[in-house]
Amino acid sequence: MSELLQGNMITVISGANEESYNLEDLGRNPTVEEIASILADVMNINPNAKIRRRNPDKEIFGDMVDRNYRPVSGDEIEFIMEAGDKG
Amino acid sequence: MGKNKNRQFFDFSKNGTNKAQANCDWYKKQFPSIQFRYKDKYIDEQNAIWIQDSDIVMMGVDNHKTRKLASDWCSQLPNVTIISGGNNLTNGDVMLYMRRNSHDITPPLTNDCHPEIKYPQDRHPNEIGCDELVESVPQLLPMNLIVSSWMVCALDTILAIGDDISVNNVPFHIQYVDIRSGASRPVKRD
């Protein structure tokens, strides 16, 4: 039963921040572009960010994905924050 | 005198003094046993040669063109360390680019994760005319302080590891910080 309750969890990362979300709370099989739009303000996501995927259970350790990629359970999706442009 | 004059700590009593010279003069008074020198020019393609083998570069520039220039120059050096800090209003990062024995042990600043540095769209300071008014963007003191502190932390760690530093024990490739959430996250890109 506990496995059923865990659902399809993904981790969304932007800069220093990372949060876990249930995929079903982010839409109906959402793309990373749609996820970025939903979480843009909450997680300070740049809509033009490069996107990197990790899923250790599936032996994925840092693949770049395009904006149409649809995350699966266990994915860690990083919207790579641009280097700070002030010094 | 510089668009960020109100964020400088060094002595401006000598009005018109170049910022690098003023900073150098201040540090000489504070630490008379240490040798300090200044360069009164922005680093560019002609003078990047100032960065030499085995140098450690603490870089706090405000444009990606200079970051790319420094990274590209250093990619030719057998041994070098760049510790590059940058920030936005409430978040920032410290990036490490290290080479030892002609091998990258961290990715260059121009790696594929950072197209803003690899293909910079901003302007080098030398491309900004003397009479062009440059608006100073607001910054927060705690953000500047935490990025500079992380730069010094990185330097201390690298010096502590010493000659044994390698791909396996380098502290991070990039350290992200966010002063609103209180989060910091070290990252190593595979």
PDB file of C-alpha atoms in Angstrom, chain A residues 13 15-18 44 50 52 54 61-62 64 78 80-87, chain B residues 60-62 64 67 86-88 91 93 114 116 137 139 176 178 181 183 185 189-190:
ATOM      1  CA  ILE A  13      16.086  21.140  -9.247  1.00  0.00           C
ATOM      2  CA  GLY A  15      20.123  26.307  -8.683  1.00  0.00           C
ATOM      3  CA  ALA A  16      20.452  25.652  -4.965  1.00  0.00           C
ATOM      4  CA  ASN A  17      16.889  24.426  -4.599  1.00  0.00           C
ATOM      5  CA  GLU A  18      15.379  21.009  -5.082  1.00  0.00           C
ATOM      6  CA  ASN A  44      13.030  30.467 -10.089  1.00  0.00           C
ATOM      7  CA  LYS A  50      19.213  23.704 -20.392  1.00  0.00           C
ATOM      8  CA  ARG A  52      19.463  17.693 -17.422  1.00  0.00           C
ATOM      9  CA  ARG A  54      19.330  11.891 -13.766  1.00  0.00           C
ATOM     10  CA  PHE A  61      23.526  10.000 -14.765  1.00  0.00           C
ATOM     11  CA  GLY A  62      23.193  13.292 -16.552  1.00  0.00           C
ATOM     12  CA  MET A  64      20.518  16.497 -21.515  1.00  0.00           C
ATOM     13  CA  GLU A  78      17.509  19.935 -13.267  1.00  0.00           C
ATOM     14  CA  ILE A  80      20.359  24.398 -15.156  1.00  0.00           C
ATOM     15  CA  MET A  81      20.600  27.879 -13.770  1.00  0.00           C
ATOM     16  CA  GLU A  82      22.708  30.309 -15.746  1.00  0.00           C
ATOM     17  CA  ALA A  83      25.849  31.619 -14.122  1.00  0.00           C
ATOM     18  CA  GLY A  84      25.132  34.779 -12.151  1.00  0.00           C
ATOM     19  CA  ASP A  85      25.852  37.729 -14.380  1.00  0.00           C
ATOM     20  CA  LYS A  86      26.784  40.176 -11.662  1.00  0.00           C
ATOM     21  CA  GLY A  87      30.146  40.204 -10.021  1.00  0.00           C
TER      22      GLY A  87
ATOM     23  CA  GLY B  60      34.440  38.168  -9.805  1.00  0.00           C
ATOM     24  CA  VAL B  61      33.598  39.730 -13.149  1.00  0.00           C
ATOM     25  CA  ASP B  62      30.157  40.852 -14.229  1.00  0.00           C
ATOM     26  CA  HIS B  64      30.144  36.292 -19.548  1.00  0.00           C
ATOM     27  CA  ARG B  67      34.467  34.463 -18.244  1.00  0.00           C
ATOM     28  CA  GLY B  86      28.645  35.421  -9.904  1.00  0.00           C
ATOM     29  CA  ASN B  87      25.241  36.312  -8.600  1.00  0.00           C
ATOM     30  CA  ASN B  88      21.799  37.594  -9.367  1.00  0.00           C
ATOM     31  CA  ASN B  91      20.915  33.595  -5.860  1.00  0.00           C
ATOM     32  CA  ASP B  93      27.078  30.426  -7.841  1.00  0.00           C
ATOM     33  CA  HIS B 114      26.340  27.019 -19.733  1.00  0.00           C
ATOM     34  CA  GLU B 116      25.418  31.839 -21.744  1.00  0.00           C
ATOM     35  CA  VAL B 137      22.008  47.055 -11.329  1.00  0.00           C
ATOM     36  CA  GLN B 139      22.733  44.006  -5.669  1.00  0.00           C
ATOM     37  CA  TYR B 176      24.808  27.167  -5.975  1.00  0.00           C
ATOM     38  CA  ASP B 178      20.110  31.020  -2.587  1.00  0.00           C
ATOM     39  CA  SER B 181      15.512  29.742   0.654  1.00  0.00           C
ATOM     40  CA  ALA B 183      19.801  26.571   0.363  1.00  0.00           C
ATOM     41  CA  ARG B 185      24.006  22.868  -3.251  1.00  0.00           C
ATOM     42  CA  ARG B 189      28.523  17.256 -13.482  1.00  0.00           C
ATOM     43  CA  ASP B 190      29.196  13.767 -14.726  1.00  0.00           C
TER      44      ASP B 190
END
